[in-house]
JSON list of C-alpha atoms in Angstrom, two decimals:
[
{"chain": "A", "resi": 525, "resn": "MET", "atom": "CA", "xyz": [-30.90, 54.92, 15.56]},
{"chain": "A", "resi": 526, "resn": "GLY", "atom": "CA", "xyz": [-34.59, 54.18, 16.14]},
{"chain": "A", "resi": 527, "resn": "ASP", "atom": "CA", "xyz": [-35.64, 56.82, 13.60]},
{"chain": "A", "resi": 528, "resn": "ALA", "atom": "CA", "xyz": [-33.35, 55.29, 10.97]},
{"chain": "A", "resi": 529, "resn": "ASP", "atom": "CA", "xyz": [-34.80, 51.83, 11.63]},
{"chain": "A", "resi": 530, "resn": "ALA", "atom": "CA", "xyz": [-38.34, 53.17, 11.45]},
{"chain": "A", "resi": 531, "resn": "PHE", "atom": "CA", "xyz": [-37.58, 55.00, 8.21]},
{"chain": "A", "resi": 532, "resn": "GLY", "atom": "CA", "xyz": [-35.95, 51.89, 6.75]},
{"chain": "A", "resi": 533, "resn": "LYS", "atom": "CA", "xyz": [-39.06, 49.84, 7.46]},
{"chain": "A", "resi": 534, "resn": "LEU", "atom": "CA", "xyz": [-41.35, 52.45, 5.94]},
{"chain": "A", "resi": 535, "resn": "GLU", "atom": "CA", "xyz": [-39.13, 52.80, 2.91]},
{"chain": "A", "resi": 536, "resn": "LEU", "atom": "CA", "xyz": [-39.19, 49.02, 2.42]},
{"chain": "A", "resi": 537, "resn": "GLU", "atom": "CA", "xyz": [-43.00, 49.03, 2.58]},
{"chain": "A", "resi": 538, "resn": "LEU", "atom": "CA", "xyz": [-43.18, 51.74, -0.09]},
{"chain": "A", "resi": 539, "resn": "ARG", "atom": "CA", "xyz": [-40.72, 49.89, -2.33]},
{"chain": "A", "resi": 540, "resn": "ARG", "atom": "CA", "xyz": [-42.70, 46.66, -2.04]},
{"chain": "A", "resi": 541, "resn": "GLY", "atom": "CA", "xyz": [-45.76, 48.57, -3.12]},
{"chain": "A", "resi": 542, "resn": "VAL", "atom": "CA", "xyz": [-44.23, 49.92, -6.32]},
{"chain": "A", "resi": 543, "resn": "VAL", "atom": "CA", "xyz": [-41.86, 47.13, -7.39]},
{"chain": "A", "resi": 544, "resn": "VAL", "atom": "CA", "xyz": [-44.52, 45.49, -9.57]},
{"chain": "A", "resi": 545, "resn": "LEU", "atom": "CA", "xyz": [-45.33, 48.79, -11.30]},
{"chain": "A", "resi": 546, "resn": "ALA", "atom": "CA", "xyz": [-41.64, 49.53, -11.81]},
{"chain": "A", "resi": 547, "resn": "THR", "atom": "CA", "xyz": [-40.95, 46.06, -13.20]},
{"chain": "A", "resi": 548, "resn": "LEU", "atom": "CA", "xyz": [-43.92, 46.04, -15.56]},
{"chain": "A", "resi": 549, "resn": "SER", "atom": "CA", "xyz": [-43.01, 49.52, -16.79]},
{"chain": "A", "resi": 550, "resn": "GLN", "atom": "CA", "xyz": [-39.61, 48.27, -17.92]},
{"chain": "A", "resi": 551, "resn": "LEU", "atom": "CA", "xyz": [-41.06, 45.32, -19.85]},
{"chain": "A", "resi": 552, "resn": "ARG", "atom": "CA", "xyz": [-42.82, 47.27, -22.57]},
{"chain": "A", "resi": 553, "resn": "GLY", "atom": "CA", "xyz": [-40.11, 45.79, -24.77]},
{"chain": "A", "resi": 554, "resn": "ALA", "atom": "CA", "xyz": [-38.46, 42.39, -24.32]},
{"chain": "A", "resi": 555, "resn": "ARG", "atom": "CA", "xyz": [-35.61, 42.30, -21.78]},
{"chain": "A", "resi": 556, "resn": "TYR", "atom": "CA", "xyz": [-33.58, 39.55, -20.21]},
{"chain": "A", "resi": 557, "resn": "GLY", "atom": "CA", "xyz": [-33.22, 39.43, -16.43]},
{"chain": "A", "resi": 558, "resn": "TYR", "atom": "CA", "xyz": [-29.86, 41.15, -16.00]},
{"chain": "A", "resi": 559, "resn": "GLU", "atom": "CA", "xyz": [-30.83, 43.87, -18.47]},
{"chain": "A", "resi": 560, "resn": "LEU", "atom": "CA", "xyz": [-34.09, 44.42, -16.57]},
{"chain": "A", "resi": 561, "resn": "ARG", "atom": "CA", "xyz": [-32.25, 44.68, -13.25]},
{"chain": "A", "resi": 562, "resn": "GLN", "atom": "CA", "xyz": [-29.85, 47.23, -14.76]},
{"chain": "A", "resi": 563, "resn": "ALA", "atom": "CA", "xyz": [-32.68, 49.29, -16.27]},
{"chain": "A", "resi": 564, "resn": "LEU", "atom": "CA", "xyz": [-34.44, 49.42, -12.91]},
{"chain": "A", "resi": 565, "resn": "ALA", "atom": "CA", "xyz": [-31.23, 50.24, -11.03]},
{"chain": "A", "resi": 566, "resn": "ASP", "atom": "CA", "xyz": [-30.36, 52.97, -13.55]},
{"chain": "A", "resi": 567, "resn": "ARG", "atom": "CA", "xyz": [-33.73, 54.55, -12.81]},
{"chain": "A", "resi": 568, "resn": "GLY", "atom": "CA", "xyz": [-33.26, 54.45, -9.04]},
{"chain": "A", "resi": 569, "resn": "MET", "atom": "CA", "xyz": [-35.03, 51.15, -8.28]},
{"chain": "A", "resi": 570, "resn": "PRO", "atom": "CA", "xyz": [-32.34, 48.55, -7.59]},
{"chain": "A", "resi": 571, "resn": "ILE", "atom": "CA", "xyz": [-33.83, 45.07, -7.13]},
{"chain": "A", "resi": 572, "resn": "GLU", "atom": "CA", "xyz": [-31.96, 42.04, -5.87]},
{"chain": "A", "resi": 573, "resn": "GLU", "atom": "CA", "xyz": [-32.00, 38.88, -7.99]},
{"chain": "A", "resi": 574, "resn": "GLY", "atom": "CA", "xyz": [-33.69, 37.08, -5.11]},
{"chain": "A", "resi": 575, "resn": "THR", "atom": "CA", "xyz": [-36.59, 39.52, -5.41]},
{"chain": "A", "resi": 576, "resn": "LEU", "atom": "CA", "xyz": [-36.75, 40.02, -9.17]},
{"chain": "A", "resi": 577, "resn": "TYR", "atom": "CA", "xyz": [-36.80, 36.43, -10.42]},
{"chain": "A", "resi": 578, "resn": "PRO", "atom": "CA", "xyz": [-39.52, 35.23, -8.02]},
{"chain": "A", "resi": 579, "resn": "LEU", "atom": "CA", "xyz": [-41.52, 38.34, -8.97]},
{"chain": "A", "resi": 580, "resn": "LEU", "atom": "CA", "xyz": [-41.13, 37.53, -12.68]},
{"chain": "A", "resi": 581, "resn": "SER", "atom": "CA", "xyz": [-42.29, 33.97, -12.01]},
{"chain": "A", "resi": 582, "resn": "LYS", "atom": "CA", "xyz": [-45.32, 35.28, -10.13]},
{"chain": "A", "resi": 583, "resn": "LEU", "atom": "CA", "xyz": [-46.15, 37.73, -12.93]},
{"chain": "A", "resi": 584, "resn": "ARG", "atom": "CA", "xyz": [-45.84, 34.88, -15.43]},
{"chain": "A", "resi": 585, "resn": "ARG", "atom": "CA", "xyz": [-48.24, 32.70, -13.43]},
{"chain": "A", "resi": 586, "resn": "GLU", "atom": "CA", "xyz": [-50.67, 35.65, -13.41]},
{"chain": "A", "resi": 587, "resn": "ASP", "atom": "CA", "xyz": [-50.34, 35.89, -17.23]},
{"chain": "A", "resi": 588, "resn": "LEU", "atom": "CA", "xyz": [-48.93, 39.42, -17.04]},
{"chain": "A", "resi": 589, "resn": "VAL", "atom": "CA", "xyz": [-45.55, 38.54, -18.55]},
{"chain": "A", "resi": 590, "resn": "LEU", "atom": "CA", "xyz": [-44.25, 35.76, -20.72]},
{"chain": "A", "resi": 591, "resn": "TYR", "atom": "CA", "xyz": [-40.78, 34.74, -21.68]},
{"chain": "A", "resi": 592, "resn": "GLU", "atom": "CA", "xyz": [-38.97, 33.19, -24.58]},
{"chain": "A", "resi": 593, "resn": "TRP", "atom": "CA", "xyz": [-35.47, 31.90, -24.98]},
{"chain": "A", "resi": 594, "resn": "GLN", "atom": "CA", "xyz": [-33.32, 33.70, -27.54]},
{"chain": "A", "resi": 595, "resn": "GLU", "atom": "CA", "xyz": [-29.88, 32.87, -28.78]},
{"chain": "A", "resi": 596, "resn": "SER", "atom": "CA", "xyz": [-27.14, 35.26, -27.74]},
{"chain": "A", "resi": 597, "resn": "ASP", "atom": "CA", "xyz": [-23.88, 36.17, -29.45]},
{"chain": "A", "resi": 598, "resn": "MET", "atom": "CA", "xyz": [-22.50, 36.79, -25.95]},
{"chain": "A", "resi": 599, "resn": "GLY", "atom": "CA", "xyz": [-22.90, 33.27, -24.56]},
{"chain": "A", "resi": 600, "resn": "PRO", "atom": "CA", "xyz": [-25.71, 30.87, -23.77]},
{"chain": "A", "resi": 601, "resn": "PRO", "atom": "CA", "xyz": [-29.34, 31.57, -24.74]},
{"chain": "A", "resi": 602, "resn": "ARG", "atom": "CA", "xyz": [-31.11, 34.17, -22.63]},
{"chain": "A", "resi": 603, "resn": "LYS", "atom": "CA", "xyz": [-34.63, 34.23, -21.27]},
{"chain": "A", "resi": 604, "resn": "TYR", "atom": "CA", "xyz": [-36.35, 37.40, -22.49]},
{"chain": "A", "resi": 605, "resn": "TYR", "atom": "CA", "xyz": [-39.42, 38.65, -20.64]},
{"chain": "A", "resi": 606, "resn": "ARG", "atom": "CA", "xyz": [-42.13, 40.87, -22.07]},
{"chain": "A", "resi": 607, "resn": "LEU", "atom": "CA", "xyz": [-45.65, 42.00, -21.22]},
{"chain": "A", "resi": 608, "resn": "THR", "atom": "CA", "xyz": [-48.69, 40.07, -22.36]},
{"chain": "A", "resi": 609, "resn": "ASP", "atom": "CA", "xyz": [-51.81, 41.95, -23.42]},
{"chain": "A", "resi": 610, "resn": "ALA", "atom": "CA", "xyz": [-53.12, 41.42, -19.88]},
{"chain": "A", "resi": 611, "resn": "GLY", "atom": "CA", "xyz": [-49.82, 42.80, -18.55]},
{"chain": "A", "resi": 612, "resn": "LYS", "atom": "CA", "xyz": [-50.15, 45.90, -20.73]},
{"chain": "A", "resi": 613, "resn": "ALA", "atom": "CA", "xyz": [-53.68, 46.46, -19.43]},
{"chain": "A", "resi": 614, "resn": "GLN", "atom": "CA", "xyz": [-52.56, 45.92, -15.83]},
{"chain": "A", "resi": 615, "resn": "LEU", "atom": "CA", "xyz": [-49.65, 48.34, -16.31]},
{"chain": "A", "resi": 616, "resn": "ALA", "atom": "CA", "xyz": [-51.98, 51.01, -17.68]},
{"chain": "A", "resi": 617, "resn": "ALA", "atom": "CA", "xyz": [-54.36, 50.54, -14.75]},
{"chain": "A", "resi": 618, "resn": "LEU", "atom": "CA", "xyz": [-51.53, 50.61, -12.19]},
{"chain": "A", "resi": 619, "resn": "ASP", "atom": "CA", "xyz": [-50.00, 53.67, -13.84]},
{"chain": "A", "resi": 620, "resn": "ASP", "atom": "CA", "xyz": [-53.32, 55.51, -13.68]},
{"chain": "A", "resi": 621, "resn": "TYR", "atom": "CA", "xyz": [-53.76, 54.55, -10.04]},
{"chain": "A", "resi": 622, "resn": "TRP", "atom": "CA", "xyz": [-50.18, 55.58, -9.22]},
{"chain": "A", "resi": 623, "resn": "THR", "atom": "CA", "xyz": [-50.85, 59.00, -10.74]},
{"chain": "A", "resi": 624, "resn": "LEU", "atom": "CA", "xyz": [-54.02, 59.34, -8.65]},
{"chain": "A", "resi": 625, "resn": "ILE", "atom": "CA", "xyz": [-52.23, 58.28, -5.46]},
{"chain": "A", "resi": 626, "resn": "ASN", "atom": "CA", "xyz": [-49.38, 60.73, -6.07]},
{"chain": "A", "resi": 627, "resn": "ARG", "atom": "CA", "xyz": [-51.83, 63.58, -6.66]},
{"chain": "A", "resi": 628, "resn": "THR", "atom": "CA", "xyz": [-53.81, 62.65, -3.55]},
{"chain": "A", "resi": 629, "resn": "VAL", "atom": "CA", "xyz": [-50.74, 62.45, -1.34]},
{"chain": "A", "resi": 630, "resn": "ALA", "atom": "CA", "xyz": [-49.49, 65.78, -2.71]},
{"chain": "A", "resi": 631, "resn": "ASP", "atom": "CA", "xyz": [-52.88, 67.36, -1.95]},
{"chain": "A", "resi": 632, "resn": "ILE", "atom": "CA", "xyz": [-52.96, 65.91, 1.57]},
{"chain": "A", "resi": 633, "resn": "GLY", "atom": "CA", "xyz": [-49.44, 67.13, 2.29]},
{"chain": "A", "resi": 634, "resn": "HIS", "atom": "CA", "xyz": [-50.19, 70.77, 1.51]}
]
């Protein structure tokens, strides 16, 4: 049981480290919150609402994403999020760094 607990903690640390990259990567086009959660979950990165929406607020305060309300045929207006120019630059930098880290870890492991 101790090994499972230890793994769970390490897994959580890794997820925290990549959740920003994963979220930014899915905002290259405008998406509303539920759609963003589904896109991330479909790609193996499920994120709870209680994690995603505070993260989006933080990214907005950092000028990496912005949002706009759009009318919906399916009900009330929806808040659509998308990357700012600064967000696109940050995503590119994070993506490059992620590639470097993956290569480094692969090299260390062999």
